[in-house]
Amino acid sequence: MSPILRLVNRTGLVTQICIGLVAGIALALLAPSVASDLGLLGKLFVSALKAVAPVLVFILVMASIGNHRHGQQTHIRPILWLYLLGTFAAAVVAVVASLLFPSQLALHTSEVQLSAPGGIGEVLQNLLLSALDNPVNALINANFIGVLTWAIGLGIALRHASETTRGVVADLSNGVTLIVRVVIRFAPLGIFGLVGSTLAQSGLQALLGYLHLLGVLIGCMLFVALVMNPLIVFWKIRRNPYPLTLLCLRESGITAFFTRSSAANIPVNLALSEKLGLHEDTYSVSIPLGATINMAGAAITITVLTLAAVHTLGITVDLPTAVLLSLVSAVCACGASGVAGGSLLLIPLACSLFGIPSEIAMQVVAVGFIIGVLQDSAETALNSSTDVLFTAAACERMAPRSA
């Protein structure tokens, strides 16, 4: 391996993205014409994301449902409901924050035909028509609602398949995830081209838009971690939730912030659950499961970035559509990929509710990678710390009954 490749391997993805971001800004300020020409790097990165996203959603959701064990949910049903409630509540918080503090993005829409829905009736009609699309056609045209419908249907059917078949599906899921990891490894180059060409054409105003969007995202995550989650825990245990909340944030959230991986933080959460004296039969199942489906941070990311695109394109959002978006974001978040930035690849599914085509949705995904240095870290910290928090809340609630 050459010295350059060894250096790239030793440098973390976050560092590489920071370098690409700074280099893109510097090039746009010093040589705008050159930065505009390098926009091809950004277009290639967006095209790669556009190609892999439908396949990722289809395989990942199908494998997740198909390999779910019968009877697993009966042992941790209260925790499972807390996971779902917390994820939906996070999406609602993100909707409210996005409507109060709308974000404006620099998107290229000149070559795209937009068809904004007229209201909740049209949204539901388009939702049903998209859900009943031919699966091959859905994959080809990036109809994410149709892809999700077929993935859920096949996943439920595969729950009754043989272990060999389910093993093949799991291996296929791992293979697609590996391809996504390869694509994301090129994020620094893509961000370099995107930031350089965008700033060269739009000026520093685009950078301010990124900072505003990041502020809304981080603000939502802090609100959920320090207000919404404690309210849910108080409703469950009927006493002051903050000692437990702050303990989980300190012991689990800080570690997850730097590892940026819910899966990598599972051992930390298991050790914290043992330290809290929780039931081993419960947390040994709920913690790994939470790393897969308890995705409040991902729900916030999907919702805020989708509504940023909606606001930029001038699409009106009524209350029923906002509630529907919260539901879709919560479902999308539960199927978020385990790789860094995996939740970003599910944004097109939420964007399709508003008739936003894949070409624009993938530009929003690319914006997510630009701000992902902090966004993904904060998202993972919220997701992982909440796994322990809700498990502990449910165990404390069940303790008096078993005494």
Coordinates of C-alpha atoms in Angstrom, one line a residue:
M1 CA 0.0 0.0 0.0
S2 CA 1.3 3.4 -1.0
P3 CA 2.1 6.0 1.7
I4 CA -0.8 8.2 0.6
L5 CA -3.3 5.3 0.9
R6 CA -1.9 4.4 4.3
L7 CA -2.4 8.0 5.4
V8 CA -6.0 8.0 4.1
N9 CA -6.7 4.8 6.0
R10 CA -5.3 6.2 9.2
T11 CA -7.3 9.4 9.0
G12 CA -10.9 9.1 10.3
L13 CA -13.9 9.9 8.0
V14 CA -14.8 12.9 10.2
T15 CA -11.4 14.4 9.8
Q16 CA -11.4 13.8 6.0
I17 CA -14.9 15.5 5.7
C18 CA -13.6 18.5 7.7
I19 CA -10.6 18.8 5.4
G20 CA -12.9 18.5 2.3
L21 CA -15.2 21.2 3.8
V22 CA -12.4 23.6 4.6
A23 CA -10.7 23.0 1.2
G24 CA -13.9 23.6 -0.6
I25 CA -14.6 26.9 1.1
A26 CA -11.0 28.0 0.6
L27 CA -11.1 27.1 -3.1
A28 CA -14.4 28.9 -3.6
L29 CA -13.0 32.1 -2.1
L30 CA -9.6 32.0 -3.8
A31 CA -10.5 30.6 -7.3
P32 CA -14.3 30.6 -7.9
S33 CA -14.0 29.5 -11.5
V34 CA -11.9 26.5 -10.6
A35 CA -14.4 25.6 -7.8
S36 CA -17.3 25.7 -10.2
D37 CA -15.5 23.3 -12.6
L38 CA -14.9 20.9 -9.7
G39 CA -18.7 20.6 -9.2
L40 CA -18.4 17.3 -11.1
L41 CA -17.1 15.6 -8.0
G42 CA -20.2 16.7 -6.1
K43 CA -22.5 15.5 -9.0
L44 CA -20.8 12.1 -9.0
F45 CA -21.2 11.7 -5.3
V46 CA -24.9 12.7 -5.5
S47 CA -25.4 10.2 -8.3
A48 CA -23.8 7.4 -6.3
L49 CA -26.1 8.2 -3.4
K50 CA -29.1 8.2 -5.8
A51 CA -28.1 4.8 -7.1
V52 CA -27.6 3.0 -3.8
A53 CA -30.4 4.5 -1.7
P54 CA -33.4 2.5 -3.2
V55 CA -31.6 -0.8 -3.0
L56 CA -30.4 0.1 0.6
V57 CA -34.0 0.8 1.8
F58 CA -35.4 -2.3 0.1
I59 CA -32.8 -4.8 1.4
L60 CA -32.2 -3.3 4.8
V61 CA -35.9 -3.2 5.8
M62 CA -36.7 -6.6 4.3
A63 CA -33.7 -8.2 6.2
S64 CA -34.6 -6.4 9.4
I65 CA -38.2 -7.7 9.5
G66 CA -37.4 -11.1 8.0
N67 CA -34.8 -12.0 10.6
H68 CA -36.8 -10.8 13.5
R69 CA -37.3 -13.7 16.0
H70 CA -40.8 -14.8 16.9
G71 CA -41.8 -14.0 20.5
Q72 CA -38.9 -11.6 21.0
Q73 CA -41.1 -8.6 21.4
T74 CA -43.2 -10.2 24.2
H75 CA -40.4 -10.0 26.7
I76 CA -39.7 -6.3 26.1
R77 CA -43.0 -5.0 24.9
P78 CA -43.1 -2.0 27.3
I79 CA -39.6 -1.0 26.2
L80 CA -40.5 -1.4 22.5
W81 CA -43.5 0.9 23.0
L82 CA -41.2 3.5 24.7
Y83 CA -38.8 3.3 21.7
L84 CA -41.7 3.9 19.2
L85 CA -43.2 6.7 21.3
G86 CA -39.8 8.4 21.7
T87 CA -39.0 8.2 18.0
F88 CA -42.4 9.6 17.0
A89 CA -42.2 12.4 19.7
A90 CA -38.8 13.4 18.3
A91 CA -40.2 13.7 14.8
V92 CA -43.1 15.9 16.1
V93 CA -40.5 18.1 17.9
A94 CA -38.6 18.4 14.6
V95 CA -41.7 19.4 12.7
V96 CA -42.6 22.1 15.1
A97 CA -39.0 23.5 15.2
S98 CA -38.8 23.4 11.4
L99 CA -42.0 25.4 11.1
L100 CA -40.9 27.9 13.7
F101 CA -37.4 28.3 12.3
P102 CA -37.5 27.4 8.6
S103 CA -34.2 26.7 6.9
Q104 CA -33.3 27.8 3.3
L105 CA -31.0 25.6 1.2
A106 CA -29.1 26.3 -2.0
L107 CA -30.6 23.7 -4.3
H108 CA -30.3 23.3 -8.1
T109 CA -33.9 23.0 -9.4
S110 CA -33.8 24.5 -12.8
E111 CA -33.9 21.1 -14.7
V112 CA -36.5 19.5 -12.5
Q113 CA -40.3 19.5 -12.8
L114 CA -41.9 20.0 -9.4
S115 CA -45.4 18.8 -8.6
A116 CA -46.3 20.0 -5.1
P117 CA -49.3 18.3 -3.5
G118 CA -52.4 20.4 -2.8
G119 CA -53.1 19.0 0.6
I120 CA -53.5 15.9 2.8
G121 CA -56.0 14.3 0.5
E122 CA -53.6 14.5 -2.5
V123 CA -50.7 13.4 -0.3
L124 CA -52.7 10.3 0.9
Q125 CA -53.8 9.5 -2.7
N126 CA -50.2 9.7 -4.0
L127 CA -49.1 7.6 -1.0
L128 CA -51.5 4.8 -1.9
L129 CA -50.7 4.9 -5.6
S130 CA -46.9 4.9 -4.9
A131 CA -47.3 2.0 -2.4
L132 CA -49.0 -0.2 -5.0
D133 CA -46.3 0.4 -7.7
N134 CA -44.6 -2.5 -9.4
P135 CA -41.5 -3.3 -7.3
V136 CA -39.1 -3.3 -10.3
N137 CA -40.5 0.0 -11.4
A138 CA -40.3 1.4 -7.9
L139 CA -36.6 0.5 -7.7
I140 CA -35.8 1.9 -11.2
N141 CA -37.7 5.2 -10.6
A142 CA -36.6 5.5 -6.9
N143 CA -40.3 5.4 -5.7
F144 CA -39.3 5.0 -2.0
I145 CA -42.9 4.5 -0.8
G146 CA -43.3 1.5 -3.2
V147 CA -39.9 0.2 -2.2
L148 CA -40.7 0.4 1.5
T149 CA -44.1 -1.3 0.9
W150 CA -42.6 -4.3 -0.9
A151 CA -39.7 -4.5 1.6
I152 CA -42.2 -4.7 4.5
G153 CA -44.3 -7.3 2.7
L154 CA -41.4 -9.5 1.7
G155 CA -39.9 -9.1 5.2
I156 CA -43.1 -10.4 6.8
A157 CA -43.2 -13.3 4.4
L158 CA -39.6 -14.2 5.0
R159 CA -40.2 -14.5 8.7
H160 CA -41.7 -17.9 7.9
A161 CA -38.8 -18.9 5.6
S162 CA -36.0 -21.4 6.4
E163 CA -33.0 -20.4 8.4
T164 CA -30.9 -20.8 5.3
T165 CA -33.0 -18.3 3.3
R166 CA -33.0 -15.8 6.1
G167 CA -29.3 -16.2 6.4
V168 CA -28.9 -15.4 2.7
V169 CA -31.1 -12.3 3.1
A170 CA -28.9 -11.2 6.1
D171 CA -25.8 -11.7 4.0
L172 CA -27.3 -9.6 1.2
S173 CA -28.1 -6.9 3.7
N174 CA -24.5 -6.9 4.9
G175 CA -23.3 -6.7 1.3
V176 CA -25.4 -3.7 0.5
T177 CA -24.3 -2.0 3.7
L178 CA -20.6 -2.6 2.6
I179 CA -21.4 -0.9 -0.7
V180 CA -22.9 2.0 1.2
R181 CA -19.8 2.3 3.3
V182 CA -17.6 2.5 0.2
V183 CA -19.8 5.2 -1.2
I184 CA -19.7 7.2 2.0
R185 CA -15.9 6.8 2.1
F186 CA -15.9 9.1 -1.0
A187 CA -17.9 11.7 0.9
P188 CA -14.9 14.0 1.6
L189 CA -14.3 14.4 -2.2
G190 CA -18.0 14.8 -2.9
I191 CA -18.3 17.5 -0.2
F192 CA -15.2 19.2 -1.5
G193 CA -16.8 19.5 -4.9
L194 CA -20.3 20.4 -3.6
V195 CA -19.2 23.1 -1.2
G196 CA -16.7 24.6 -3.6
S197 CA -19.2 24.8 -6.5
T198 CA -22.1 25.9 -4.3
L199 CA -20.2 28.7 -2.6
A200 CA -18.7 29.8 -6.0
Q201 CA -22.2 30.3 -7.4
S202 CA -24.2 31.3 -4.3
G203 CA -21.6 33.0 -2.1
L204 CA -21.3 32.7 1.7
Q205 CA -25.1 32.9 2.0
A206 CA -25.2 29.1 1.4
L207 CA -22.8 28.6 4.2
L208 CA -25.0 30.5 6.6
G209 CA -27.9 28.3 5.5
Y210 CA -25.9 25.3 6.5
L211 CA -25.2 26.8 9.9
H212 CA -28.9 27.6 10.5
L213 CA -29.9 24.1 9.5
L214 CA -27.3 22.6 11.9
G215 CA -28.6 24.9 14.7
V216 CA -32.1 23.6 14.2
L217 CA -31.0 20.0 14.2
I218 CA -28.8 20.3 17.3
G219 CA -31.5 22.3 19.1
C220 CA -34.1 19.7 18.4
M221 CA -31.8 16.9 19.7
L222 CA -31.0 18.8 22.9
F223 CA -34.7 19.5 23.5
V224 CA -35.6 15.8 23.1
A225 CA -32.7 14.7 25.3
L226 CA -33.4 17.2 28.1
V227 CA -37.1 17.8 27.9
M228 CA -39.1 15.3 25.9
N229 CA -37.3 12.1 27.0
P230 CA -37.5 13.1 30.7
L231 CA -41.2 13.8 30.3
I232 CA -41.7 10.3 28.8
V233 CA -39.6 8.7 31.6
F234 CA -41.6 10.7 34.3
W235 CA -44.8 9.4 32.8
K236 CA -43.4 5.9 33.2
I237 CA -41.8 6.0 36.6
R238 CA -43.7 8.8 38.3
R239 CA -40.6 10.5 39.9
N240 CA -37.8 12.9 39.1
P241 CA -36.4 11.6 35.8
Y242 CA -33.3 13.9 35.6
P243 CA -30.8 11.9 37.7
L244 CA -31.4 8.9 35.4
T245 CA -31.4 11.0 32.3
L246 CA -28.2 12.9 33.0
L247 CA -26.5 9.6 34.1
C248 CA -27.4 8.0 30.7
L249 CA -26.2 11.1 28.8
R250 CA -22.9 11.2 30.7
E251 CA -22.1 7.4 30.7
S252 CA -23.5 6.5 27.3
G253 CA -24.1 9.7 25.3
I254 CA -20.6 11.1 25.5
T255 CA -19.0 7.9 24.3
A256 CA -21.5 7.5 21.5
F257 CA -20.9 11.1 20.4
F258 CA -17.3 10.3 19.6
T259 CA -17.7 6.8 18.3
R260 CA -20.6 7.9 16.0
S261 CA -22.0 4.3 16.0
S262 CA -24.9 2.9 18.0
A263 CA -23.7 -0.6 17.3
A264 CA -20.2 0.2 18.6
N265 CA -21.7 1.7 21.8
I266 CA -23.7 -1.5 22.6
P267 CA -21.0 -2.8 25.1
V268 CA -21.0 0.5 26.9
N269 CA -24.8 0.4 27.2
L270 CA -24.8 -3.2 28.4
A271 CA -22.2 -2.3 31.1
L272 CA -24.3 0.7 32.2
S273 CA -27.4 -1.4 32.4
E274 CA -25.6 -3.9 34.6
K275 CA -24.3 -1.0 36.8
L276 CA -27.9 0.2 37.2
G277 CA -28.9 -3.3 38.3
L278 CA -31.4 -3.9 35.5
H279 CA -32.8 -7.3 34.6
E280 CA -30.2 -9.0 32.4
D281 CA -32.8 -11.0 30.5
T282 CA -34.4 -7.7 29.5
Y283 CA -31.5 -5.4 28.7
S284 CA -29.5 -8.1 26.9
V285 CA -32.4 -8.0 24.3
S286 CA -33.5 -4.4 24.5
I287 CA -30.1 -2.7 24.1
P288 CA -29.1 -4.5 20.8
L289 CA -32.7 -4.0 19.5
G290 CA -32.6 -0.3 20.5
A291 CA -29.4 0.2 18.5
T292 CA -31.5 -0.8 15.5
I293 CA -35.0 0.7 16.0
N294 CA -34.7 3.4 18.7
M295 CA -33.7 6.2 16.4
A296 CA -35.1 9.5 17.8
G297 CA -32.0 11.4 16.4
A298 CA -32.5 9.9 13.0
A299 CA -36.2 10.9 13.0
I300 CA -35.1 14.5 13.7
T301 CA -32.6 14.5 10.9
I302 CA -35.0 13.1 8.4
T303 CA -37.8 15.5 9.4
V304 CA -35.7 18.7 9.6
L305 CA -33.9 18.1 6.3
T306 CA -37.1 17.2 4.5
L307 CA -38.9 20.3 5.7
A308 CA -35.8 22.4 4.8
A309 CA -36.2 21.2 1.2
V310 CA -40.0 21.8 1.4
H311 CA -39.5 25.3 2.6
T312 CA -36.8 26.0 0.0
L313 CA -39.1 24.9 -2.8
G314 CA -42.1 27.0 -1.4
I315 CA -44.3 24.0 -0.7
T316 CA -47.1 24.6 1.8
V317 CA -47.3 22.1 4.7
D318 CA -50.7 21.8 6.5
L319 CA -51.2 20.1 9.9
P320 CA -52.4 16.7 8.8
T321 CA -49.5 16.4 6.3
A322 CA -47.1 17.4 9.1
V323 CA -48.5 14.6 11.3
L324 CA -48.1 12.1 8.4
L325 CA -44.5 13.3 7.9
S326 CA -43.9 12.6 11.6
L327 CA -45.2 9.0 11.2
V328 CA -43.2 8.4 8.0
S329 CA -40.0 9.8 9.6
A330 CA -40.5 7.6 12.6
V331 CA -40.9 4.5 10.4
C332 CA -37.9 5.6 8.3
A333 CA -35.8 6.1 11.4
C334 CA -36.5 2.6 12.6
G335 CA -35.0 1.3 9.3
A336 CA -32.0 3.6 9.4
S337 CA -28.7 2.0 8.3
G338 CA -26.1 1.2 10.9
V339 CA -23.3 3.1 9.0
A340 CA -22.4 6.7 9.7
G341 CA -24.8 8.9 7.9
G342 CA -27.2 6.0 7.2
S343 CA -30.3 8.1 8.2
L344 CA -29.5 10.6 5.5
L345 CA -30.1 8.0 2.8
L346 CA -33.8 7.7 3.9
I347 CA -34.5 11.4 3.4
P348 CA -35.8 10.8 -0.2
L349 CA -38.5 8.5 1.2
A350 CA -39.9 11.4 3.3
C351 CA -39.4 13.9 0.5
S352 CA -41.5 11.8 -1.8
L353 CA -44.6 12.7 0.3
F354 CA -44.3 16.2 -1.0
G355 CA -43.6 15.3 -4.7
I356 CA -40.0 16.2 -4.4
P357 CA -38.1 14.3 -7.1
S358 CA -35.0 12.1 -6.3
E359 CA -32.7 14.6 -8.0
I360 CA -33.5 17.3 -5.5
A361 CA -33.8 14.9 -2.5
M362 CA -30.2 13.7 -3.1
Q363 CA -28.9 17.2 -3.0
V364 CA -30.5 17.5 0.4
V365 CA -28.8 14.2 1.4
A366 CA -25.5 15.8 0.3
V367 CA -26.2 18.8 2.4
G368 CA -26.7 16.4 5.3
F369 CA -23.2 15.0 4.7
I370 CA -21.7 18.5 4.8
I371 CA -23.1 19.2 8.3
G372 CA -22.8 15.6 9.3
V373 CA -19.6 16.2 11.2
L374 CA -21.6 17.4 14.2
Q375 CA -25.1 16.2 13.2
D376 CA -24.2 12.5 13.1
S377 CA -22.3 12.6 16.4
A378 CA -25.2 14.4 18.2
E379 CA -27.7 12.0 16.6
T380 CA -25.8 8.9 17.7
A381 CA -25.4 10.3 21.2
L382 CA -29.2 10.8 21.5
N383 CA -30.1 7.4 20.0
S384 CA -27.7 5.4 22.1
S385 CA -28.2 7.1 25.5
T386 CA -32.0 6.8 25.0
D387 CA -31.6 3.0 24.7
V388 CA -30.5 2.7 28.3
L389 CA -32.8 5.4 29.5
F390 CA -36.0 3.8 28.3
T391 CA -34.8 0.3 29.3
A392 CA -34.1 1.5 32.8
A393 CA -37.5 3.3 33.0
A394 CA -39.4 0.2 31.9
C395 CA -37.4 -2.0 34.3
E396 CA -38.1 0.3 37.3
R397 CA -41.8 0.3 36.4
M398 CA -41.9 -3.5 36.3
A399 CA -39.9 -4.0 39.4
P400 CA -42.7 -3.5 42.0
R401 CA -44.9 -6.0 40.1
S402 CA -42.2 -8.7 40.3
A403 CA -41.4 -8.0 44.0

